[in-house]
PDB file of C-alpha atoms in Angstrom:
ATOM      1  CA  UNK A   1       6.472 -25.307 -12.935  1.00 71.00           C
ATOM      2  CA  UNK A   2       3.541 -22.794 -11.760  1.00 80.00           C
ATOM      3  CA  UNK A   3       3.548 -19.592 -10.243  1.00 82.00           C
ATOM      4  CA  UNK A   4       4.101 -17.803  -7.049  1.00 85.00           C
ATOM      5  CA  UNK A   5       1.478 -14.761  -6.532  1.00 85.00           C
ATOM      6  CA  UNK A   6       1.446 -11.980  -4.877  1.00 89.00           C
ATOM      7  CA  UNK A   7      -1.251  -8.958  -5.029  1.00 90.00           C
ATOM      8  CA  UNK A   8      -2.474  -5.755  -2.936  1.00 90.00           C
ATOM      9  CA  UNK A   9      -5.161  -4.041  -2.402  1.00 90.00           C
ATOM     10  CA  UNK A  10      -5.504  -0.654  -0.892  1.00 90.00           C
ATOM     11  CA  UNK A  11      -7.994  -0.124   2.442  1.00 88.00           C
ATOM     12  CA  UNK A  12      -9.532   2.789   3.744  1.00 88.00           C
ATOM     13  CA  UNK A  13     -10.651   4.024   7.046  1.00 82.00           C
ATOM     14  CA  UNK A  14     -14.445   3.623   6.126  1.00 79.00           C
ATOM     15  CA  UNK A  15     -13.728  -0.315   5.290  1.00 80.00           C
ATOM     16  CA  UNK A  16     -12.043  -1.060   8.208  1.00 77.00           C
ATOM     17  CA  UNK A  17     -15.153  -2.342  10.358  1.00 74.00           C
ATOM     18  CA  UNK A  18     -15.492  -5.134   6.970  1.00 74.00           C
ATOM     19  CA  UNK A  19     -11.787  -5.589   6.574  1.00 74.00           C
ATOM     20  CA  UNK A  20     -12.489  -6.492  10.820  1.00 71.00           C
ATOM     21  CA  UNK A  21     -14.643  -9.243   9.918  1.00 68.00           C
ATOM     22  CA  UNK A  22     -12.982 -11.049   7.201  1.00 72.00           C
ATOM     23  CA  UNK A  23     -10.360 -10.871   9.177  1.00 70.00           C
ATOM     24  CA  UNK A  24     -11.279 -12.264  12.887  1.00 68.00           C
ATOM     25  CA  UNK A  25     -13.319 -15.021  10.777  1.00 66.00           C
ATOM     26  CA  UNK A  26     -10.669 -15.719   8.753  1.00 66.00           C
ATOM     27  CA  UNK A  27      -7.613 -16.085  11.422  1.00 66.00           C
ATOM     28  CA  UNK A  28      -9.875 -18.458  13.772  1.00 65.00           C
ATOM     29  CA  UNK A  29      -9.320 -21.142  10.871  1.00 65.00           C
ATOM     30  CA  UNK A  30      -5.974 -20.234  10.185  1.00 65.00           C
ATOM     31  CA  UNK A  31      -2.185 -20.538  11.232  1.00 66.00           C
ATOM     32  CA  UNK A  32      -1.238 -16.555  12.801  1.00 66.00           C
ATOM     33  CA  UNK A  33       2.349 -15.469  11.704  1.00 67.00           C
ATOM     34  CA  UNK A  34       2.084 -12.204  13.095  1.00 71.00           C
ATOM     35  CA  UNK A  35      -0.753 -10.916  15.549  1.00 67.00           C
ATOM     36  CA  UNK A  36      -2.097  -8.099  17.101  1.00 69.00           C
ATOM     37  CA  UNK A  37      -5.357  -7.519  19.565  1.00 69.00           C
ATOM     38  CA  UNK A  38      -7.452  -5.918  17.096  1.00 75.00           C
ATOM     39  CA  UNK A  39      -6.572  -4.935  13.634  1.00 75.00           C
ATOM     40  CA  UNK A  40      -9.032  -1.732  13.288  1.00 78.00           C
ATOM     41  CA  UNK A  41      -7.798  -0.745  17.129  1.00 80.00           C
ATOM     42  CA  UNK A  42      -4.311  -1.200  16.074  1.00 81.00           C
ATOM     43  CA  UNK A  43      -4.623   0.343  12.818  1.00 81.00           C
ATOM     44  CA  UNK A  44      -6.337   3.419  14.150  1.00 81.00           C
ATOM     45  CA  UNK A  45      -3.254   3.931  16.782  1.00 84.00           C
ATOM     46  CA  UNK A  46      -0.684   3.574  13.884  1.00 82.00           C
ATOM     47  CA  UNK A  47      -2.899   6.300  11.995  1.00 81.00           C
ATOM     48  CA  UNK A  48      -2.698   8.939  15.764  1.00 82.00           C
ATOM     49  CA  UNK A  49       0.545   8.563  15.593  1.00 83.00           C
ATOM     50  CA  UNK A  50       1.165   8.941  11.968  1.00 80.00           C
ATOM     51  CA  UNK A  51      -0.889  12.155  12.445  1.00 79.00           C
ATOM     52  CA  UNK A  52       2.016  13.264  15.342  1.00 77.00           C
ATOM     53  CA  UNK A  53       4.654  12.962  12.538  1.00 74.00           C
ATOM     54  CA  UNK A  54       3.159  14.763   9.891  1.00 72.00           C
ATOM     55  CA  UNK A  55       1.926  18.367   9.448  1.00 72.00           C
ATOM     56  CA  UNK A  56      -1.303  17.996   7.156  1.00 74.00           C
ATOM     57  CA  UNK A  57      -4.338  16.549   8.489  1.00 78.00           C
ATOM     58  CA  UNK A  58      -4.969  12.461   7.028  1.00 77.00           C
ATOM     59  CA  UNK A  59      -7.758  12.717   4.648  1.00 77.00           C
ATOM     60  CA  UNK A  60     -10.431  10.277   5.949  1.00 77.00           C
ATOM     61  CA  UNK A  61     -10.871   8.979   2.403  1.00 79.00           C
ATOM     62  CA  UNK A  62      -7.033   8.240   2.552  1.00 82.00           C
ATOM     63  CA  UNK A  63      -5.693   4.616   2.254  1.00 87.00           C
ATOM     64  CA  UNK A  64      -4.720   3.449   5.778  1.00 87.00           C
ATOM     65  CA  UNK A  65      -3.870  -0.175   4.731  1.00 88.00           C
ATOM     66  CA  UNK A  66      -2.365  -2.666   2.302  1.00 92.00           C
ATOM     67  CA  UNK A  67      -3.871  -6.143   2.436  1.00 90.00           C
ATOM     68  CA  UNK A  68      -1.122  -8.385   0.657  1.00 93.00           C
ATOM     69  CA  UNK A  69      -2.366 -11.906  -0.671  1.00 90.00           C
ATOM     70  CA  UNK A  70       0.146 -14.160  -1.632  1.00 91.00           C
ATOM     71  CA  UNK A  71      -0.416 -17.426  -2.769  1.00 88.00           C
ATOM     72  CA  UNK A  72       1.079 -20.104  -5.275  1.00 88.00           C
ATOM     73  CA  UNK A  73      -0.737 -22.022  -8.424  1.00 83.00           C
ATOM     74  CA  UNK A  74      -1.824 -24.985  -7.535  1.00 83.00           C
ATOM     75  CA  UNK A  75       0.730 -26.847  -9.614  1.00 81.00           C
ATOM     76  CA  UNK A  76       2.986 -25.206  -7.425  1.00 81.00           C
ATOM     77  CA  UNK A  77       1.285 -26.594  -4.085  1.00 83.00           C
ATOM     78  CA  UNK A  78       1.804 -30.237  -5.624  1.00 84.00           C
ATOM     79  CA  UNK A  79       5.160 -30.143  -7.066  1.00 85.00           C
ATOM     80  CA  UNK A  80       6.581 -28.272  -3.486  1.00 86.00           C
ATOM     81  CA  UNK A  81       4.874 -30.057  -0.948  1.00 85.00           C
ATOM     82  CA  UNK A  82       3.713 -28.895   2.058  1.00 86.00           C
ATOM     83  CA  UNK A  83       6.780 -28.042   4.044  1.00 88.00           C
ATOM     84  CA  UNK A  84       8.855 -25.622   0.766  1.00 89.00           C
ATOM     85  CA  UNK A  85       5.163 -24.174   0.658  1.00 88.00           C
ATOM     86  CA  UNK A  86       5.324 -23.218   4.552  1.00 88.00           C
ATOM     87  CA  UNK A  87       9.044 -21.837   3.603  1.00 90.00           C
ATOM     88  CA  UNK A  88       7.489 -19.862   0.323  1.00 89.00           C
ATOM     89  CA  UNK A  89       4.617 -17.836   2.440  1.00 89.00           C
ATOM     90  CA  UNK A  90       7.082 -17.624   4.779  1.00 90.00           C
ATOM     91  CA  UNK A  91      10.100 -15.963   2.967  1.00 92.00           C
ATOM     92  CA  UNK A  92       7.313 -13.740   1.534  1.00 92.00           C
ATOM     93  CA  UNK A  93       6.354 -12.323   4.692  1.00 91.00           C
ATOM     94  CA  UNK A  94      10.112 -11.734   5.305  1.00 93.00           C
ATOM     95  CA  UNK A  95      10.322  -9.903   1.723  1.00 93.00           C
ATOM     96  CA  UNK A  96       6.950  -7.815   2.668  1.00 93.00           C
ATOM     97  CA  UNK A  97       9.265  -6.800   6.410  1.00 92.00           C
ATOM     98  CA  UNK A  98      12.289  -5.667   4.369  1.00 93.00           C
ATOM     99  CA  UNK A  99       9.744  -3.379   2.259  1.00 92.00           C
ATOM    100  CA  UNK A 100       7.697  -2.016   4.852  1.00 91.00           C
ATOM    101  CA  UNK A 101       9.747  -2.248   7.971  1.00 88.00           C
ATOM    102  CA  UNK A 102       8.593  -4.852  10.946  1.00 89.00           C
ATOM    103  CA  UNK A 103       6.234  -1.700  12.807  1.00 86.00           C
ATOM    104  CA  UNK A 104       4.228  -1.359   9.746  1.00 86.00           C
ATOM    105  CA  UNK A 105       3.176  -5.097   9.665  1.00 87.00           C
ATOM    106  CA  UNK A 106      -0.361  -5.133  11.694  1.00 87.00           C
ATOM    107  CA  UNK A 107      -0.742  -9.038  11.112  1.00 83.00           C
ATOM    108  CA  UNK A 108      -0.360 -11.962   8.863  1.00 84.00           C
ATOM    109  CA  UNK A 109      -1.851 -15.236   8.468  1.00 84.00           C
ATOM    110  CA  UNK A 110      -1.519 -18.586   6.708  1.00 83.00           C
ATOM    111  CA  UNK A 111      -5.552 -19.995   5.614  1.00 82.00           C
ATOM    112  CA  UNK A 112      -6.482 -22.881   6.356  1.00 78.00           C
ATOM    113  CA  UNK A 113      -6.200 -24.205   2.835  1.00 79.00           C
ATOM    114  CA  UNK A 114      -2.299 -24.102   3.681  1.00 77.00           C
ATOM    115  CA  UNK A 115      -1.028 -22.270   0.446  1.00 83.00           C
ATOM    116  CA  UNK A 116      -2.504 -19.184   0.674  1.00 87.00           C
ATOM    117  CA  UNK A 117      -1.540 -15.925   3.158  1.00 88.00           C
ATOM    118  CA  UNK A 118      -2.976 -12.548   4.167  1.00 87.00           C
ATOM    119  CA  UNK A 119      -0.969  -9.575   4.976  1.00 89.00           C
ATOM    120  CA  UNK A 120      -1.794  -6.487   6.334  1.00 89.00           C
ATOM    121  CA  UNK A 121       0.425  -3.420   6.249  1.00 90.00           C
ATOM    122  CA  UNK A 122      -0.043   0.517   7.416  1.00 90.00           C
ATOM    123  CA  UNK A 123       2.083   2.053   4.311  1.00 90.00           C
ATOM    124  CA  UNK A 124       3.803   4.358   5.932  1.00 87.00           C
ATOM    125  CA  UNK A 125       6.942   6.276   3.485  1.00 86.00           C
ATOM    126  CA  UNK A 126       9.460   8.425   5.267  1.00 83.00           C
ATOM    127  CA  UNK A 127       7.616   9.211   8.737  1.00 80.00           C
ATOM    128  CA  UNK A 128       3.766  10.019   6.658  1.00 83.00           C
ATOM    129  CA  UNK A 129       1.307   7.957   5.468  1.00 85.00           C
ATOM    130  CA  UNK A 130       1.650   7.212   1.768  1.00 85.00           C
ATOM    131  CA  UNK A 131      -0.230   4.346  -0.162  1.00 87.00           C
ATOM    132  CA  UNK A 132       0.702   5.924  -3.938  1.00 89.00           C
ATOM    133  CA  UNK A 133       4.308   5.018  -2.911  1.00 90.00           C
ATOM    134  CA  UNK A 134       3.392   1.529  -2.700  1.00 91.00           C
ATOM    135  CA  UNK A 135       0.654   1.130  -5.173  1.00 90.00           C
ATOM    136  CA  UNK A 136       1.328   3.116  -7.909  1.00 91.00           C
ATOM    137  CA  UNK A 137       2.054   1.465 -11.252  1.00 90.00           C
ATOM    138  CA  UNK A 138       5.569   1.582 -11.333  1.00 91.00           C
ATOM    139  CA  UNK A 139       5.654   0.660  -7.647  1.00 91.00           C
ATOM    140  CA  UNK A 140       3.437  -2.540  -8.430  1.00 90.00           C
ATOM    141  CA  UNK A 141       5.790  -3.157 -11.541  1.00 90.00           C
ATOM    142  CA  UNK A 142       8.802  -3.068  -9.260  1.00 92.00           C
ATOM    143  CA  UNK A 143       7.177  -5.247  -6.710  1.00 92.00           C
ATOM    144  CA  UNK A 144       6.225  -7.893  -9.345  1.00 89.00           C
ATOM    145  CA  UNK A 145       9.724  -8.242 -10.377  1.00 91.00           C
ATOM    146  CA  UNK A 146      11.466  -7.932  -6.948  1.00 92.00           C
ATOM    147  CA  UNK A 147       9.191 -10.466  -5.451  1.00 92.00           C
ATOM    148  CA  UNK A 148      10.177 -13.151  -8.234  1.00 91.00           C
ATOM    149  CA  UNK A 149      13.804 -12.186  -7.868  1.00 91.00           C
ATOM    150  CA  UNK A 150      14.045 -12.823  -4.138  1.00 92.00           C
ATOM    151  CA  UNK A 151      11.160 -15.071  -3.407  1.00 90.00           C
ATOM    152  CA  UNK A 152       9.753 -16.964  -6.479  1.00 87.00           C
ATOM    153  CA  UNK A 153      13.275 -17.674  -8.081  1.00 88.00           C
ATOM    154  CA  UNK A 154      14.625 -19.592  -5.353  1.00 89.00           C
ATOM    155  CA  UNK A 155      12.092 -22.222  -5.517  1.00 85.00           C
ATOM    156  CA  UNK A 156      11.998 -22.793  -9.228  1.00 85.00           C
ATOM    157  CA  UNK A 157       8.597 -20.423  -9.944  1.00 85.00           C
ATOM    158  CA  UNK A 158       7.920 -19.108 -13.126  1.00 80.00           C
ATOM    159  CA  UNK A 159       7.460 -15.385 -13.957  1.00 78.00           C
ATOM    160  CA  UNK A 160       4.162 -14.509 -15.487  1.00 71.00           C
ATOM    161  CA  UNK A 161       4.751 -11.983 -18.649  1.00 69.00           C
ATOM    162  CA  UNK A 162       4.374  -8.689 -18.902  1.00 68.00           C
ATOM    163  CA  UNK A 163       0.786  -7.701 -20.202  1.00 63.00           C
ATOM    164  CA  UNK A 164      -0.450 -10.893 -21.008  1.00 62.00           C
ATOM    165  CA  UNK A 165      -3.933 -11.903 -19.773  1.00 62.00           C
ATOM    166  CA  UNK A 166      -4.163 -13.542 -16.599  1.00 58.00           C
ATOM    167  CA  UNK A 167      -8.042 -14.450 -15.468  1.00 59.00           C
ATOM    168  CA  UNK A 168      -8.632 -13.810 -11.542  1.00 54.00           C
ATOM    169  CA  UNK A 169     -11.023 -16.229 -10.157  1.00 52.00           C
TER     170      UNK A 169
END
């Protein structure tokens, strides 16, 4: 069978107005799982009170964001059908709450294409702001592995291997 996906991608403050874009284009098309008003606006608030918690000032070079994409192969979209693909994306966004917590999801949405969903996430790691925790090798490693485990396995996906080549198109 194919594969089920999922990748991340830090964001800073300085992309933010970009990431805003993408991301009000994007949703119009779209099926929302999870909303909010204005992602930068909401983002920014999340970031003020972050700021409250913590005693060092947030760098403004400092990842405020994780954009999740999670998708399947395309032999995967034909041999699950549309519905056990809805239930995939969907079972990953509940994987992505259990990791992050439900306040640090900003919004999530399902493309148009049907098989393909965004997630964005304010990585926040006992009370501060803290990317590395999420995106560091080992933490990507871990992800990889719990993500097939609790999502991927359950619907008969394959595990890619680690190191081998993979081509991103």
């Amino acid at each position: 069978m194919g594969y089920g996906i999922i990748r991340c991608k830090k964001i800073k403050q300085t992309a933010l107005n970009g990431l805003k874009i993408f991301w009000d284009s994007a949703v119009r098309d779209g099926e929302v799982l999870c909303s909010c008003g204005s992602v930068c606006e909401t983002i920014k608030e999340k970031l003020v009170i972050l700021q409250g918690r913590q005693q060092r000032k947030i760098r403004v070079d400092a990842p405020c964001a994780i954009h999740y994409l999670v998708t399947l192969s395309k032999s995967s979209v034909e041999e699950l059908g549309e519905i056990q693909t809805r239930d995939f994306l969907k079972e990953s966004l509940f994987f992505l709450t259990e990791l992050h917590g439900q306040s640090c999801i900003v919004a999530a949405f399902i493309t148009k294409v049907g098989y393909v969903m965004h997630v964005l996430v304010t990585p926040e790691k006992d009370g501060r702001l803290n990317a590395r925790a999420f995106t560091n090798r080992n933490a990507l490693r871990k992800l990889q592995d719990n993500f097939y485990q609790k999502v991927s396995l359950k619907y008969g996906l394959e595990k890619g291997m680690r190191g081998a080549d993979h081509r991103t198109r």
